[in-house]
């Protein structure tokens, strides 16, 4: 499970890096009033947003499994009331 979490986090990191690069490209397209390029970049960005959404859902589900498998794992919020 831990390896799966690392894989998901790597994918999220990669996707966010691509989103950042697309943002810079979109800026250049807007400055140059290159609407054809802008349209292509917006479509690519939408695909990445969907990928990020799926990865984030998988991450959340896996975190729930990890918490159930390792009851000693607690969030900071849980610890505050028990100290």
Coordinates of N, CA and C in Angstrom, one line a residue, residues 13-74:
X13 N 2.4 14.8 -8.5 CA 3.5 15.8 -8.7 C 3.8 16.1 -10.1
X14 N 3.9 15.0 -10.9 CA 4.2 15.2 -12.3 C 3.1 16.0 -13.0
X15 N 1.8 15.6 -12.7 CA 0.7 16.3 -13.3 C 0.7 17.8 -13.0
X16 N 1.0 18.1 -11.7 CA 1.0 19.5 -11.3 C 2.1 20.2 -12.0
X17 N 3.3 19.6 -12.2 CA 4.4 20.2 -12.9 C 4.0 20.5 -14.4
X18 N 3.2 19.6 -15.0 CA 2.8 19.9 -16.3 C 1.7 21.0 -16.3
X19 N 0.9 21.1 -15.3 CA -0.1 22.2 -15.3 C 0.6 23.5 -15.1
X20 N 1.7 23.5 -14.3 CA 2.5 24.7 -14.2 C 3.1 25.2 -15.5
X21 N 3.6 24.2 -16.3 CA 4.2 24.5 -17.6 C 3.1 25.0 -18.6
X22 N 2.0 24.4 -18.5 CA 0.9 24.8 -19.4 C 0.4 26.2 -19.1
X23 N 0.5 26.6 -17.8 CA 0.1 27.9 -17.4 C 1.0 29.0 -18.0
X24 N 2.3 28.6 -18.1 CA 3.3 29.5 -18.7 C 3.0 29.6 -20.2
X25 N 2.7 28.5 -20.8 CA 2.4 28.5 -22.2 C 1.2 29.2 -22.6
X26 N 0.2 29.1 -21.7 CA -1.1 29.8 -21.9 C -0.9 31.3 -21.8
X27 N 0.0 31.7 -20.9 CA 0.3 33.2 -20.7 C 0.9 33.7 -22.0
X28 N 1.9 32.9 -22.6 CA 2.5 33.3 -23.8 C 1.5 33.4 -25.0
X29 N 0.6 32.4 -25.0 CA -0.4 32.4 -26.1 C -1.4 33.6 -25.9
X30 N -1.7 33.9 -24.7 CA -2.6 35.1 -24.5 C -1.9 36.4 -24.9
X31 N -0.7 36.5 -24.5 CA 0.1 37.7 -24.8 C 0.2 37.9 -26.4
X32 N 0.4 36.7 -27.0 CA 0.6 36.7 -28.5 C -0.8 36.6 -29.2
X33 N -1.8 36.6 -28.5 CA -3.2 36.4 -29.0 C -3.2 35.3 -30.0
X34 N -2.7 34.1 -29.6 CA -2.6 32.9 -30.4 C -3.8 32.0 -29.9
X35 N -4.9 32.2 -30.4 CA -6.1 31.5 -29.9 C -6.1 30.0 -30.2
X36 N -5.5 29.7 -31.3 CA -5.4 28.2 -31.7 C -4.6 27.5 -30.6
X37 N -3.5 28.0 -30.3 CA -2.6 27.4 -29.3 C -3.3 27.4 -27.9
X38 N -3.9 28.5 -27.6 CA -4.6 28.7 -26.3 C -5.7 27.6 -26.2
X39 N -6.5 27.4 -27.3 CA -7.5 26.3 -27.3 C -6.9 25.0 -27.0
X40 N -5.8 24.7 -27.7 CA -5.2 23.4 -27.5 C -4.7 23.2 -26.0
X41 N -4.1 24.3 -25.5 CA -3.6 24.2 -24.1 C -4.7 24.1 -23.1
X42 N -5.8 24.7 -23.3 CA -7.0 24.6 -22.4 C -7.5 23.2 -22.4
X43 N -7.6 22.6 -23.6 CA -8.0 21.2 -23.7 C -7.1 20.3 -23.0
X44 N -5.8 20.5 -23.1 CA -4.8 19.7 -22.4 C -4.9 19.8 -20.9
X45 N -5.2 21.1 -20.5 CA -5.3 21.4 -19.1 C -6.6 20.7 -18.5
X46 N -7.6 20.6 -19.3 CA -8.8 19.9 -18.8 C -8.6 18.4 -18.6
X47 N -7.8 17.8 -19.6 CA -7.4 16.4 -19.4 C -6.6 16.2 -18.2
X48 N -5.7 17.1 -17.9 CA -4.9 17.0 -16.7 C -5.7 17.1 -15.4
X49 N -6.6 18.0 -15.5 CA -7.5 18.2 -14.3 C -8.3 17.0 -14.0
X50 N -8.7 16.3 -15.0 CA -9.4 15.0 -14.8 C -8.5 13.9 -14.3
X51 N -7.3 13.9 -14.8 CA -6.3 13.0 -14.2 C -6.0 13.2 -12.8
X52 N -5.8 14.5 -12.4 CA -5.6 14.9 -11.1 C -6.7 14.5 -10.2
X53 N -7.9 14.7 -10.6 CA -9.1 14.4 -9.9 C -9.2 12.9 -9.6
X54 N -8.9 12.1 -10.6 CA -8.8 10.6 -10.4 C -7.7 10.2 -9.4
X55 N -6.5 10.8 -9.6 CA -5.4 10.5 -8.7 C -5.7 10.9 -7.2
X56 N -6.3 12.0 -7.1 CA -6.7 12.5 -5.8 C -7.7 11.6 -5.1
X57 N -8.7 11.1 -5.8 CA -9.7 10.2 -5.3 C -9.0 8.9 -4.9
X58 N -8.1 8.4 -5.7 CA -7.3 7.2 -5.4 C -6.5 7.4 -4.1
X59 N -5.9 8.6 -4.0 CA -5.1 8.9 -2.8 C -5.9 8.9 -1.6
X60 N -7.1 9.5 -1.6 CA -7.9 9.6 -0.5 C -8.4 8.2 -0.1
X61 N -8.8 7.4 -1.0 CA -9.2 6.0 -0.7 C -8.1 5.2 -0.1
X62 N -6.9 5.3 -0.6 CA -5.8 4.6 -0.1 C -5.4 5.1 1.3
X63 N -5.5 6.3 1.6 CA -5.3 6.8 2.9 C -6.3 6.3 3.9
X64 N -7.5 6.1 3.5 CA -8.5 5.5 4.4 C -8.1 4.0 4.7
X65 N -7.7 3.3 3.6 CA -7.2 1.9 3.8 C -6.0 1.9 4.7
X66 N -5.1 2.8 4.6 CA -3.9 2.8 5.4 C -4.3 3.1 6.9
X67 N -5.2 4.0 7.1 CA -5.6 4.3 8.5 C -6.3 3.1 9.1
X68 N -7.1 2.3 8.3 CA -7.7 1.1 8.9 C -6.7 0.0 9.1
X69 N -5.7 -0.1 8.2 CA -4.7 -1.1 8.3 C -3.7 -0.9 9.5
X70 N -3.5 0.4 9.7 CA -2.5 0.8 10.7 C -3.2 1.8 11.7
X71 N -3.9 1.2 12.7 CA -4.7 2.1 13.6 C -3.8 3.1 14.4
X72 N -2.5 2.8 14.5 CA -1.7 3.8 15.2 C -1.5 5.1 14.5
X73 N -1.8 5.1 13.2 CA -1.7 6.4 12.4 C -2.9 7.3 12.8
X74 N -2.5 8.5 13.2 CA -3.6 9.4 13.5 C -3.3 10.8 12.9

